mmCIF file of C-alpha atoms in Angstrom:
data_model
loop_
_atom_site.group_PDB
_atom_site.id
_atom_site.type_symbol
_atom_site.label_atom_id
_atom_site.label_comp_id
_atom_site.label_asym_id
_atom_site.label_seq_id
_atom_site.Cartn_x
_atom_site.Cartn_y
_atom_site.Cartn_z
ATOM 1 C CA MET A 22 57.730 -42.930 4.815
ATOM 2 C CA SER A 23 57.710 -39.484 3.258
ATOM 3 C CA GLN A 24 59.474 -36.385 4.515
ATOM 4 C CA VAL A 25 57.428 -33.207 4.005
ATOM 5 C CA LEU A 26 58.853 -29.676 4.173
ATOM 6 C CA VAL A 27 56.455 -26.699 4.028
ATOM 7 C CA ARG A 28 57.734 -23.162 3.352
ATOM 8 C CA PRO A 29 55.722 -19.956 2.945
ATOM 9 C CA LEU A 30 55.886 -18.346 -0.493
ATOM 10 C CA GLU A 31 53.482 -15.431 -0.340
ATOM 11 C CA ALA A 32 50.124 -14.704 1.244
ATOM 12 C CA GLU A 33 48.016 -17.872 1.192
ATOM 13 C CA ARG A 34 50.599 -19.914 -0.817
ATOM 14 C CA PHE A 35 53.115 -22.494 0.308
ATOM 15 C CA ALA A 36 55.930 -24.433 -1.314
ATOM 16 C CA VAL A 37 55.930 -28.081 -0.295
ATOM 17 C CA SER A 38 58.778 -30.501 -0.944
ATOM 18 C CA VAL A 39 58.116 -34.201 -0.500
ATOM 19 C CA THR A 40 60.977 -36.691 -0.319
ATOM 20 C CA GLU A 41 60.283 -40.396 -0.740
ATOM 21 C CA GLY A 42 63.521 -42.351 -0.690
ATOM 22 C CA THR A 43 65.829 -40.694 -3.208
ATOM 23 C CA VAL A 44 63.058 -38.836 -5.062
ATOM 24 C CA THR A 45 61.977 -35.297 -4.146
ATOM 25 C CA THR A 46 58.951 -33.586 -5.677
ATOM 26 C CA ASP A 47 57.964 -29.931 -5.350
ATOM 27 C CA HIS A 48 54.452 -28.557 -5.111
ATOM 28 C CA LYS A 49 52.654 -25.288 -4.478
ATOM 29 C CA ILE A 50 49.509 -25.217 -2.360
ATOM 30 C CA ALA A 51 47.086 -22.342 -1.863
ATOM 31 C CA VAL A 52 45.356 -22.136 1.514
ATOM 32 C CA HIS A 53 42.721 -19.415 1.264
ATOM 33 C CA ALA A 54 41.644 -17.613 4.440
ATOM 34 C CA GLY A 55 38.056 -17.720 3.170
ATOM 35 C CA LEU A 56 38.169 -21.518 3.209
ATOM 36 C CA LEU A 57 39.407 -21.544 6.794
ATOM 37 C CA ASP A 58 36.523 -19.230 7.710
ATOM 38 C CA ASP A 59 34.044 -21.487 5.889
ATOM 39 C CA LEU A 60 35.362 -24.535 7.764
ATOM 40 C CA GLY A 61 35.047 -22.718 11.093
ATOM 41 C CA ILE A 62 38.787 -22.676 11.764
ATOM 42 C CA PRO A 63 39.764 -19.057 11.029
ATOM 43 C CA GLY A 64 42.669 -19.204 13.499
ATOM 44 C CA ALA A 65 44.242 -22.332 12.010
ATOM 45 C CA ASP A 66 47.862 -22.085 10.876
ATOM 46 C CA PRO A 67 47.729 -22.164 7.060
ATOM 47 C CA ALA A 68 51.102 -23.944 6.916
ATOM 48 C CA GLU A 69 49.651 -26.733 9.080
ATOM 49 C CA VAL A 70 46.651 -26.917 6.751
ATOM 50 C CA ALA A 71 49.026 -27.309 3.781
ATOM 51 C CA ARG A 72 50.954 -30.044 5.588
ATOM 52 C CA ALA A 73 47.807 -31.895 6.689
ATOM 53 C CA THR A 74 46.564 -31.720 3.100
ATOM 54 C CA VAL A 75 49.755 -33.268 1.749
ATOM 55 C CA ASP A 76 49.750 -35.935 4.481
ATOM 56 C CA PHE A 77 46.161 -36.810 3.514
ATOM 57 C CA LEU A 78 47.100 -37.108 -0.157
ATOM 58 C CA LEU A 79 50.225 -39.167 0.541
ATOM 59 C CA GLU A 80 48.071 -41.762 2.269
ATOM 60 C CA ARG A 81 46.289 -42.226 -1.059
ATOM 61 C CA GLU A 82 48.995 -41.744 -3.695
ATOM 62 C CA THR A 83 52.719 -41.252 -4.200
ATOM 63 C CA ALA A 84 54.406 -37.860 -4.141
ATOM 64 C CA ALA A 85 54.899 -38.101 -7.899
ATOM 65 C CA GLY A 86 51.115 -38.358 -8.247
ATOM 66 C CA LEU A 87 50.424 -35.091 -6.418
ATOM 67 C CA TRP A 88 49.372 -32.045 -8.402
ATOM 68 C CA GLU A 89 52.140 -29.538 -8.980
ATOM 69 C CA ASP A 90 50.139 -26.411 -8.080
ATOM 70 C CA PHE A 91 46.713 -26.553 -6.457
ATOM 71 C CA PRO A 92 44.374 -25.000 -3.895
ATOM 72 C CA VAL A 93 43.190 -27.038 -0.910
ATOM 73 C CA GLU A 94 39.665 -26.867 -2.332
ATOM 74 C CA GLN A 95 40.749 -29.019 -5.284
ATOM 75 C CA VAL A 96 41.424 -31.911 -2.914
ATOM 76 C CA ALA A 97 37.834 -31.765 -1.633
ATOM 77 C CA GLU A 98 36.568 -31.946 -5.225
ATOM 78 C CA HIS A 99 38.384 -35.270 -5.695
ATOM 79 C CA TYR A 100 37.952 -36.674 -2.174
ATOM 80 C CA PRO A 101 34.461 -35.921 -0.782
ATOM 81 C CA GLY A 102 35.334 -36.676 2.884
ATOM 82 C CA PHE A 103 38.466 -34.539 2.847
ATOM 83 C CA TYR A 104 37.182 -31.543 4.830
ATOM 84 C CA ASP A 105 35.958 -33.765 7.673
ATOM 85 C CA GLU A 106 39.323 -35.522 7.746
ATOM 86 C CA LEU A 107 41.167 -32.192 7.634
ATOM 87 C CA LEU A 108 39.225 -30.919 10.645
ATOM 88 C CA LEU A 109 40.120 -34.088 12.567
ATOM 89 C CA ARG A 110 43.795 -33.725 11.687
ATOM 90 C CA LEU A 111 43.856 -30.098 12.839
ATOM 91 C CA SER A 112 42.042 -30.770 16.119
ATOM 92 C CA PRO A 113 44.199 -30.489 19.243
#
């Protein structure tokens, strides 16, 4: 099981540390407000979007396999069903 820590960096950017066993990797994720608007979730917490994105990726690859610096949109380019899954993960 992975431990994920999300910290705000600046507007629309988050630092994410992922620990798997004794290995910790660091990543930066951009969560653009325009994307949240496009998905119909303008009030979503961007930090939760970053975390849900990392959780989604960790179900498919190891932390070492995650990109170092990427926008959420890049995940959708590689995983076509990602936005639908993201919406499900963010639903109350």
